PDB file of C-alpha atoms in Angstrom:
ATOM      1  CA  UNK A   1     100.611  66.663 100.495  1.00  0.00           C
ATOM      2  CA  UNK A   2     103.686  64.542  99.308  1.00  0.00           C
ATOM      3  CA  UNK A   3     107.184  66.266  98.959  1.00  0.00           C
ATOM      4  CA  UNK A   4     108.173  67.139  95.411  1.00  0.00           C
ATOM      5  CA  UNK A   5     111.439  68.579  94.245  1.00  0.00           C
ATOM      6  CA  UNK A   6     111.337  71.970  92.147  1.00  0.00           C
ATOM      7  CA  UNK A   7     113.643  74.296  90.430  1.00  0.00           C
ATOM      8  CA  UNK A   8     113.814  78.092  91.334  1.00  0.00           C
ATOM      9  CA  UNK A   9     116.409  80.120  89.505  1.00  0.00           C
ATOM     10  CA  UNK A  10     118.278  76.969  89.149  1.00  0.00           C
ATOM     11  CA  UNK A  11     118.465  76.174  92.519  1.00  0.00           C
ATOM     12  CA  UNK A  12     116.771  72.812  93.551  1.00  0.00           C
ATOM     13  CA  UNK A  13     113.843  73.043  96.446  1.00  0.00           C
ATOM     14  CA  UNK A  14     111.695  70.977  98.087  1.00  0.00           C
ATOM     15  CA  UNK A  15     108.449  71.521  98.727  1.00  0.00           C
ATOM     16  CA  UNK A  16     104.792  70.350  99.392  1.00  0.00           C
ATOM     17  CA  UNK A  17     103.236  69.700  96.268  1.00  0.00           C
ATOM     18  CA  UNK A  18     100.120  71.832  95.264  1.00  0.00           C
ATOM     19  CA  UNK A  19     101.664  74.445  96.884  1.00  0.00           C
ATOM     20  CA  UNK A  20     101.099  78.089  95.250  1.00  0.00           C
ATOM     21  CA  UNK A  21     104.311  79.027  94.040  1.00  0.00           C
ATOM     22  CA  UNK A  22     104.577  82.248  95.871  1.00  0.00           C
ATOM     23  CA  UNK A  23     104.347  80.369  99.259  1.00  0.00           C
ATOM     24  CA  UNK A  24     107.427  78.425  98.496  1.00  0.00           C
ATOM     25  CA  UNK A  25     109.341  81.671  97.010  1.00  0.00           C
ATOM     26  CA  UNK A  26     108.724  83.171 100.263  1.00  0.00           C
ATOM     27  CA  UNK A  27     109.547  80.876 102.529  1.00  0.00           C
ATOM     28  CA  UNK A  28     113.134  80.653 100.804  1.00  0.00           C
ATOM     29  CA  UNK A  29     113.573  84.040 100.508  1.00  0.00           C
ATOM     30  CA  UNK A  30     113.393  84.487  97.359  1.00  0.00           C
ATOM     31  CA  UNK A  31     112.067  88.128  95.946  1.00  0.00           C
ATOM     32  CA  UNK A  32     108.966  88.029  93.828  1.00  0.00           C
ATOM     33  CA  UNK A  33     107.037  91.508  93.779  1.00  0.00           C
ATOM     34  CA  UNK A  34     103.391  91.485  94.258  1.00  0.00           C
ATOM     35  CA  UNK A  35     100.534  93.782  95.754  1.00  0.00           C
ATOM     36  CA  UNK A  36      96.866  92.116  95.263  1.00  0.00           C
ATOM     37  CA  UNK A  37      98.779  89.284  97.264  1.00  0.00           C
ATOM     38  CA  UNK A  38      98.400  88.904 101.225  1.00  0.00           C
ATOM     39  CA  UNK A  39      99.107  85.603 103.117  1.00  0.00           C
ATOM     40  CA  UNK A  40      96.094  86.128 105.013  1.00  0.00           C
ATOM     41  CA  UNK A  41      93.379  87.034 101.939  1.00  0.00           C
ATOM     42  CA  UNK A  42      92.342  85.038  99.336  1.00  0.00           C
ATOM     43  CA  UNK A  43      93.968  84.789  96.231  1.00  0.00           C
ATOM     44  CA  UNK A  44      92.670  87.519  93.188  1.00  0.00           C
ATOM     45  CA  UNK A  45      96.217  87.359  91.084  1.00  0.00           C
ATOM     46  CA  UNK A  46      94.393  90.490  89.583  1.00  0.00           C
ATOM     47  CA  UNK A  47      97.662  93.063  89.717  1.00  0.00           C
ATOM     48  CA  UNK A  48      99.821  90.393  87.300  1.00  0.00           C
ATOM     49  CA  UNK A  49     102.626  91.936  89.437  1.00  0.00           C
ATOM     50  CA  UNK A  50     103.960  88.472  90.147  1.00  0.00           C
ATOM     51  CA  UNK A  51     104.680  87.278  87.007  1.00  0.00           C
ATOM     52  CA  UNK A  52     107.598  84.586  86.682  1.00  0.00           C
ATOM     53  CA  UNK A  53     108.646  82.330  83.784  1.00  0.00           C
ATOM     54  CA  UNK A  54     107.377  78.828  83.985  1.00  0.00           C
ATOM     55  CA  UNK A  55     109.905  76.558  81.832  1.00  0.00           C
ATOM     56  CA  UNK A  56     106.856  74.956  79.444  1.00  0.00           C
ATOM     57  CA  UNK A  57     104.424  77.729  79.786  1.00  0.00           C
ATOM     58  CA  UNK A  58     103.394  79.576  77.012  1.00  0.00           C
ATOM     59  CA  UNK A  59     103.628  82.727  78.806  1.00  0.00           C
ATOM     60  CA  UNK A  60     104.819  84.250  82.138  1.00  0.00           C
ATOM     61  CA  UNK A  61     103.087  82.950  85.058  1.00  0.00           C
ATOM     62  CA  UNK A  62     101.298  84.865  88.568  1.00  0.00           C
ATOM     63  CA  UNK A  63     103.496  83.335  90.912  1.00  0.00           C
ATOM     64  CA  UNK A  64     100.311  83.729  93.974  1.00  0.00           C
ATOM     65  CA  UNK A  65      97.821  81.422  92.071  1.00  0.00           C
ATOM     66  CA  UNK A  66     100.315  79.074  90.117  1.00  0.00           C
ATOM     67  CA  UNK A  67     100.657  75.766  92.331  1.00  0.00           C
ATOM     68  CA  UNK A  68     104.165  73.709  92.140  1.00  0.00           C
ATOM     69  CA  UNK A  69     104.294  70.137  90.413  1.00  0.00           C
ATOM     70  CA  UNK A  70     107.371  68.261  90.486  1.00  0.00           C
ATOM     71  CA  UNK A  71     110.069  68.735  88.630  1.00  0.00           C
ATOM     72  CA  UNK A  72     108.697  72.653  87.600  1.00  0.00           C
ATOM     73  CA  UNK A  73     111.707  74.996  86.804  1.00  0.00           C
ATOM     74  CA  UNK A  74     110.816  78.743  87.770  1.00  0.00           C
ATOM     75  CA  UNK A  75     112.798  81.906  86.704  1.00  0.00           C
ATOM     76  CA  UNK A  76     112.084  85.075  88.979  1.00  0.00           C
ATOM     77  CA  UNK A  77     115.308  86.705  87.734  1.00  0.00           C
ATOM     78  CA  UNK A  78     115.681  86.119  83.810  1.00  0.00           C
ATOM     79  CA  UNK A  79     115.025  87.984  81.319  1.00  0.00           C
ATOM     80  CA  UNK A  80     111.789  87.330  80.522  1.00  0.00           C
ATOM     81  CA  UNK A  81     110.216  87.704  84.297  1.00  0.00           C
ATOM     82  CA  UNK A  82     112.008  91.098  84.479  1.00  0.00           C
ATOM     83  CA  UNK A  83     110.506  92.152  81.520  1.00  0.00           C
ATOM     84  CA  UNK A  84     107.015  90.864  82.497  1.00  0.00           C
ATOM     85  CA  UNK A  85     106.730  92.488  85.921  1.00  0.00           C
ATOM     86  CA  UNK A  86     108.579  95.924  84.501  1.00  0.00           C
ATOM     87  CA  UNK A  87     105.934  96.093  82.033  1.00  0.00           C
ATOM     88  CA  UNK A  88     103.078  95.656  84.893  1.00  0.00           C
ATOM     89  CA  UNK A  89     104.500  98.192  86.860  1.00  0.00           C
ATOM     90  CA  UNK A  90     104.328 100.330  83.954  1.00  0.00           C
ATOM     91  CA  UNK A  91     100.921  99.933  83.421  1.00  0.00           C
ATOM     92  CA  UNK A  92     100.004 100.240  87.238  1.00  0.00           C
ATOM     93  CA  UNK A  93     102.016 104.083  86.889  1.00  0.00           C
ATOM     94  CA  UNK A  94     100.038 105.141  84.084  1.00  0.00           C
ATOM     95  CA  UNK A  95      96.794 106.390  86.017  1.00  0.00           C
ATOM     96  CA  UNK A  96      98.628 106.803  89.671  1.00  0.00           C
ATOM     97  CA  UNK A  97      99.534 110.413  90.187  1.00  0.00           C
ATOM     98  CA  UNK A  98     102.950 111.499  91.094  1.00  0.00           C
ATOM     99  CA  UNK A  99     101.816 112.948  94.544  1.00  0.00           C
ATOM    100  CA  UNK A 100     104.479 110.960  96.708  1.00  0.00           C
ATOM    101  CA  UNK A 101     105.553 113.824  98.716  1.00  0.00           C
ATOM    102  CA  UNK A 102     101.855 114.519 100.425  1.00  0.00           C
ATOM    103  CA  UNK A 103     100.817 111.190 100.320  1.00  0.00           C
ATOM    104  CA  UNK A 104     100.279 109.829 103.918  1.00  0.00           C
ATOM    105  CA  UNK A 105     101.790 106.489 102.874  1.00  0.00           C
ATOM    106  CA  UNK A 106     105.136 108.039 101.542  1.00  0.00           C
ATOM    107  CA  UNK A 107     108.249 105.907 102.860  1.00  0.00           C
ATOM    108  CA  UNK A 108     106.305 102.743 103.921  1.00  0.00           C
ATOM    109  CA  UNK A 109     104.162 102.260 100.191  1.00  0.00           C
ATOM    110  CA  UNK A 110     104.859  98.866  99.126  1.00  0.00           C
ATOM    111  CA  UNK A 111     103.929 100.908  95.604  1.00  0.00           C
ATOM    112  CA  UNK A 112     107.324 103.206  96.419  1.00  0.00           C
ATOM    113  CA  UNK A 113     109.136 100.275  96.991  1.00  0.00           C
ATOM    114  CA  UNK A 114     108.749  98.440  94.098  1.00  0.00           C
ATOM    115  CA  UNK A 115     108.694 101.280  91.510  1.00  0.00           C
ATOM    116  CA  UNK A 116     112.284 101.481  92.658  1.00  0.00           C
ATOM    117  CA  UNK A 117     113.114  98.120  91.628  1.00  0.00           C
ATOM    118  CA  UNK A 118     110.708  97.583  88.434  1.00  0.00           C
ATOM    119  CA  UNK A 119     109.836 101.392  87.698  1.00  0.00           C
ATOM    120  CA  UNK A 120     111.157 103.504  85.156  1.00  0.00           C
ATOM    121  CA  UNK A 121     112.693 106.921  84.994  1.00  0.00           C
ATOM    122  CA  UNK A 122     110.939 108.180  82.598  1.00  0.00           C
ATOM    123  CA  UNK A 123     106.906 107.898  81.480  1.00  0.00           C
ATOM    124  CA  UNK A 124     106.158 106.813  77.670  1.00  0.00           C
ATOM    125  CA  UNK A 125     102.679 107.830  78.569  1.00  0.00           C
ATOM    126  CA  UNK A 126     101.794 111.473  77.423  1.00  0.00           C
ATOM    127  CA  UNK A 127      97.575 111.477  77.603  1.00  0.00           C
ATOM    128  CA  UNK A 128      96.267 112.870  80.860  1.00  0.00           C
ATOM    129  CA  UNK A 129      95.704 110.371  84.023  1.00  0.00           C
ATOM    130  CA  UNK A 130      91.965 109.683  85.060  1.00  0.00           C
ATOM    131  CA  UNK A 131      90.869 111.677  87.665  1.00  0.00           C
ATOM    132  CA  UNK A 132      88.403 110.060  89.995  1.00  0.00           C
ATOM    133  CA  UNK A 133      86.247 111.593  92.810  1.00  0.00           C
ATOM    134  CA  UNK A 134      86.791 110.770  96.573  1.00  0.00           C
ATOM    135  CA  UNK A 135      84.249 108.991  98.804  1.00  0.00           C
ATOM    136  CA  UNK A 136      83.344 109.669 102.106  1.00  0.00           C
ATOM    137  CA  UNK A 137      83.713 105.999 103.515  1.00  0.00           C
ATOM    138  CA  UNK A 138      83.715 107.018 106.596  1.00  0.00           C
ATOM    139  CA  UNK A 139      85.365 108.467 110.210  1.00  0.00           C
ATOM    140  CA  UNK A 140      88.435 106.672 109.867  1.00  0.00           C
ATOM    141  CA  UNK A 141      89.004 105.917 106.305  1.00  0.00           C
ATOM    142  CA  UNK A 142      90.425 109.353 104.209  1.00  0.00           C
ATOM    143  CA  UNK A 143      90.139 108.425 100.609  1.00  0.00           C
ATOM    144  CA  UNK A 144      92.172 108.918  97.503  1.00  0.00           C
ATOM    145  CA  UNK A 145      90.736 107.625  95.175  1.00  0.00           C
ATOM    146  CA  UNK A 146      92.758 108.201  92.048  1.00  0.00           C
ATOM    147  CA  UNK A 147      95.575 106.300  93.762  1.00  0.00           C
ATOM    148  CA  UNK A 148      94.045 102.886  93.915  1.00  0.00           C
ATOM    149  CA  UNK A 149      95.374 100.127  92.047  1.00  0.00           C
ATOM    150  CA  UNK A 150      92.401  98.161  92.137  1.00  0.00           C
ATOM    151  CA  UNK A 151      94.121  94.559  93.908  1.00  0.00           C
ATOM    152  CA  UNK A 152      90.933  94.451  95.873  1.00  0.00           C
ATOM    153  CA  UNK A 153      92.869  93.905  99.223  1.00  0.00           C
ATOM    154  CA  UNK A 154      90.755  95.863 101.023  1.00  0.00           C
ATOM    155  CA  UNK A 155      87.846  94.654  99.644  1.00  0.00           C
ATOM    156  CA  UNK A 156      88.783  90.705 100.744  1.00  0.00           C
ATOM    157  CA  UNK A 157      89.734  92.503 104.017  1.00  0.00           C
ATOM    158  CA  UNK A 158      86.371  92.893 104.449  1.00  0.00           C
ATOM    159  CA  UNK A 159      83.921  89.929 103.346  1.00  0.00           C
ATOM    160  CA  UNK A 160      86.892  87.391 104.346  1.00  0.00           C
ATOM    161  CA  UNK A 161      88.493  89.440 108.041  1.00  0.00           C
ATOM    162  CA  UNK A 162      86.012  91.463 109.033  1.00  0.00           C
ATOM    163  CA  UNK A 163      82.668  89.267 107.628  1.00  0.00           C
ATOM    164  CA  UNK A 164      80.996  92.048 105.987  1.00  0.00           C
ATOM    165  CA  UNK A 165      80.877  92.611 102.018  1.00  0.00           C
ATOM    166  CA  UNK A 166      80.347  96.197 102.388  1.00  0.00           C
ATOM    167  CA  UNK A 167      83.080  97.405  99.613  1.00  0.00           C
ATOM    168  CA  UNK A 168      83.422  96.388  95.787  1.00  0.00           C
ATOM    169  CA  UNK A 169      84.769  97.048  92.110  1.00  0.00           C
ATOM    170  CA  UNK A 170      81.969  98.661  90.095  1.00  0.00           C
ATOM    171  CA  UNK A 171      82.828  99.793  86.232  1.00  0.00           C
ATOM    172  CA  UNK A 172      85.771  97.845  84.201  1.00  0.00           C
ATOM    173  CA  UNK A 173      89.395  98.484  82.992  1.00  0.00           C
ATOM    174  CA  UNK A 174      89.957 101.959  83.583  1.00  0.00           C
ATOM    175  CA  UNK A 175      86.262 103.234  84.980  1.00  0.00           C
ATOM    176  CA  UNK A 176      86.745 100.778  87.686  1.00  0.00           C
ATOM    177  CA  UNK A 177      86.266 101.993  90.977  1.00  0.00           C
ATOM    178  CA  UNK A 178      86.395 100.462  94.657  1.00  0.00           C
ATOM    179  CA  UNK A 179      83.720 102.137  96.819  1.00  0.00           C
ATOM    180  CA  UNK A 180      81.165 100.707  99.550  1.00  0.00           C
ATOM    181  CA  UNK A 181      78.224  99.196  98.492  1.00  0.00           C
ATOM    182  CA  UNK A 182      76.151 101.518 101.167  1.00  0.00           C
ATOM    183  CA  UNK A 183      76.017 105.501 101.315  1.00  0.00           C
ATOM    184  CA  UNK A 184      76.556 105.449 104.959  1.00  0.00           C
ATOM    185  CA  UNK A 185      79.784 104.218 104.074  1.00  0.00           C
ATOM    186  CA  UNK A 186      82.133 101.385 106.087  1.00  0.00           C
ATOM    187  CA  UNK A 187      80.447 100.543 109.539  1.00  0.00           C
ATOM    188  CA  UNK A 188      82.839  97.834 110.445  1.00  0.00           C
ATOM    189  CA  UNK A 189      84.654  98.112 113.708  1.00  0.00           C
ATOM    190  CA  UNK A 190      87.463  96.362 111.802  1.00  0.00           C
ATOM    191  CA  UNK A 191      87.703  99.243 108.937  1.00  0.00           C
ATOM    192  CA  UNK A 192      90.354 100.867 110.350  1.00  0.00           C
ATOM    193  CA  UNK A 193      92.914  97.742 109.542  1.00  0.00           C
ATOM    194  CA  UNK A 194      91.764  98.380 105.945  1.00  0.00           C
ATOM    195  CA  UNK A 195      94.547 101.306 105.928  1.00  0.00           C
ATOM    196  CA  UNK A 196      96.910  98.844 107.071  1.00  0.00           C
ATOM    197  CA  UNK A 197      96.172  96.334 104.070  1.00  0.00           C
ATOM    198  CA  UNK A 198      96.019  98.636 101.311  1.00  0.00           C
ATOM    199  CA  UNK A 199      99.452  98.434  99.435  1.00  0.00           C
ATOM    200  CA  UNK A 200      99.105 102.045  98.498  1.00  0.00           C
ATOM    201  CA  UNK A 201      98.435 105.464  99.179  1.00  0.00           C
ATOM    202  CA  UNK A 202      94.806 105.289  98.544  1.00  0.00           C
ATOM    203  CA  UNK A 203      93.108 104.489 102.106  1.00  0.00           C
ATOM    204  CA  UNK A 204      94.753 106.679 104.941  1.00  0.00           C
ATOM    205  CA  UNK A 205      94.050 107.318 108.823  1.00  0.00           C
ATOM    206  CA  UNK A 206      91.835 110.612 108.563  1.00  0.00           C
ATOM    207  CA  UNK A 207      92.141 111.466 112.135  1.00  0.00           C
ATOM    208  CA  UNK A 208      95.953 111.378 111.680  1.00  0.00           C
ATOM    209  CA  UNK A 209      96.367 112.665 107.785  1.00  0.00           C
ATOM    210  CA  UNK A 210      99.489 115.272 107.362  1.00  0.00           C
ATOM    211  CA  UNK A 211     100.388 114.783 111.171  1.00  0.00           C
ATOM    212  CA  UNK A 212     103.369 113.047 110.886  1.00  0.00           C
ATOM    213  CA  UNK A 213     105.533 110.974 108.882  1.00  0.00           C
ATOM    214  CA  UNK A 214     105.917 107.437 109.715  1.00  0.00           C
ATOM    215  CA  UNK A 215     109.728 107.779 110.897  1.00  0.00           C
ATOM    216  CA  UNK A 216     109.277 111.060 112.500  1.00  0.00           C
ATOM    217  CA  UNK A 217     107.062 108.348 115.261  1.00  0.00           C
ATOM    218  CA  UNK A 218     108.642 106.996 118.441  1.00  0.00           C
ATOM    219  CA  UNK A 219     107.674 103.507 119.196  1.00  0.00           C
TER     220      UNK A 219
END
């Protein structure tokens, strides 16, 4: 791939042409928020967390499935990206429940981390959040499954890591559900690193739930 030149937040970058966008903001350091996203999985650009303004576009851009051309000028900071990925993380709050304080993934949840940055203060939601029913996936896996954001990580995970397509999405919008296909549940030997890919509290270590807290561990 030839070298291009592109503009990121008015700084000028050079990079490999055909490139997805979120590679090159990466590799510069440059802070885009995401959570379907993972280097290693194929891209969904279902969460729309990534959003950016594309000088030219008609409207904001997923920065994980958007690839570079030269002379492209990105914003990540103005006014228009904030307001794009603030109003995606306001939509991913509207169904997750407030349960932070039990949740197994409290202080490492990429979803905690970014709801800092992007969240607000204050819900202009008032109807009641969906409530849906656990499954039993498993030895390993605990379930939440009103937590789930539905970026399909762990469901690439699978058919693309581990080589089995044993999880999917069934329903649409907000009946959606990720579940395994099977009632036996996940019988990977790989479904444990499923915990490790979700972004959220949803998938948790059942031998290890309400043990201990991630900082309370010695390495």
């Amino acid at each position: 791939m030839a070298d291009i030149e592109i503009e990121i937040d008015g700084n000028s970058i050079n990079a490999k042409a055909g490139e997805m966008l979120i590679t090159v903001t990466d590799r510069e350091g440059i802070s885009v928020p995401r959570f379907c996203y993972h280097k290693k999985l194929s891209i969904a650009a279902n969460c729309r967390m990534c959003l950016v303004d594309v000088e030219g576009a008609p409207k904001p851009q997923p920065a994980c499935s958007t690839p570079i051309a030269d002379g492209m000028k990105i914003h990540t900071q103005n006014e228009k990206a904030k307001a794009s990925q603030k109003a995606v993380m306001e939509f991913l709050l509207i169904n997750h429940p407030l349960d932070c304080p039990i949740c197994d993934q409290g202080g490492e949840c990429e979803l905690q981390d970014v709801a800092m940055d992007y969240g607000s203060d204050v819900s202009r939601f008032t109807e009641g959040k969906r409530i849906v029913a656990d499954s039993d996936i498993g030895a390993l896996i605990q379930t939440d499954m009103t937590r789930c954001i539905h970026c399909t990580r762990c469901v690439r995970f699978g058919a693309e890591v581990a080589g089995i397509m044993e999880m999917g999405g069934t329903g649409r919008g907000e009946d959606m559900k990720i579940e395994p296909f099977l009632t036996e549940g996940i019988q990977s030997e790989l479904s444990g690193n499923m915990i490790d890919v979700c972004p959220v509290g949803e998938l948790t270590s059942k031998p290890f739930r309400y043990e201990l807290r991630s900082w309370q561990m010695n390495a």
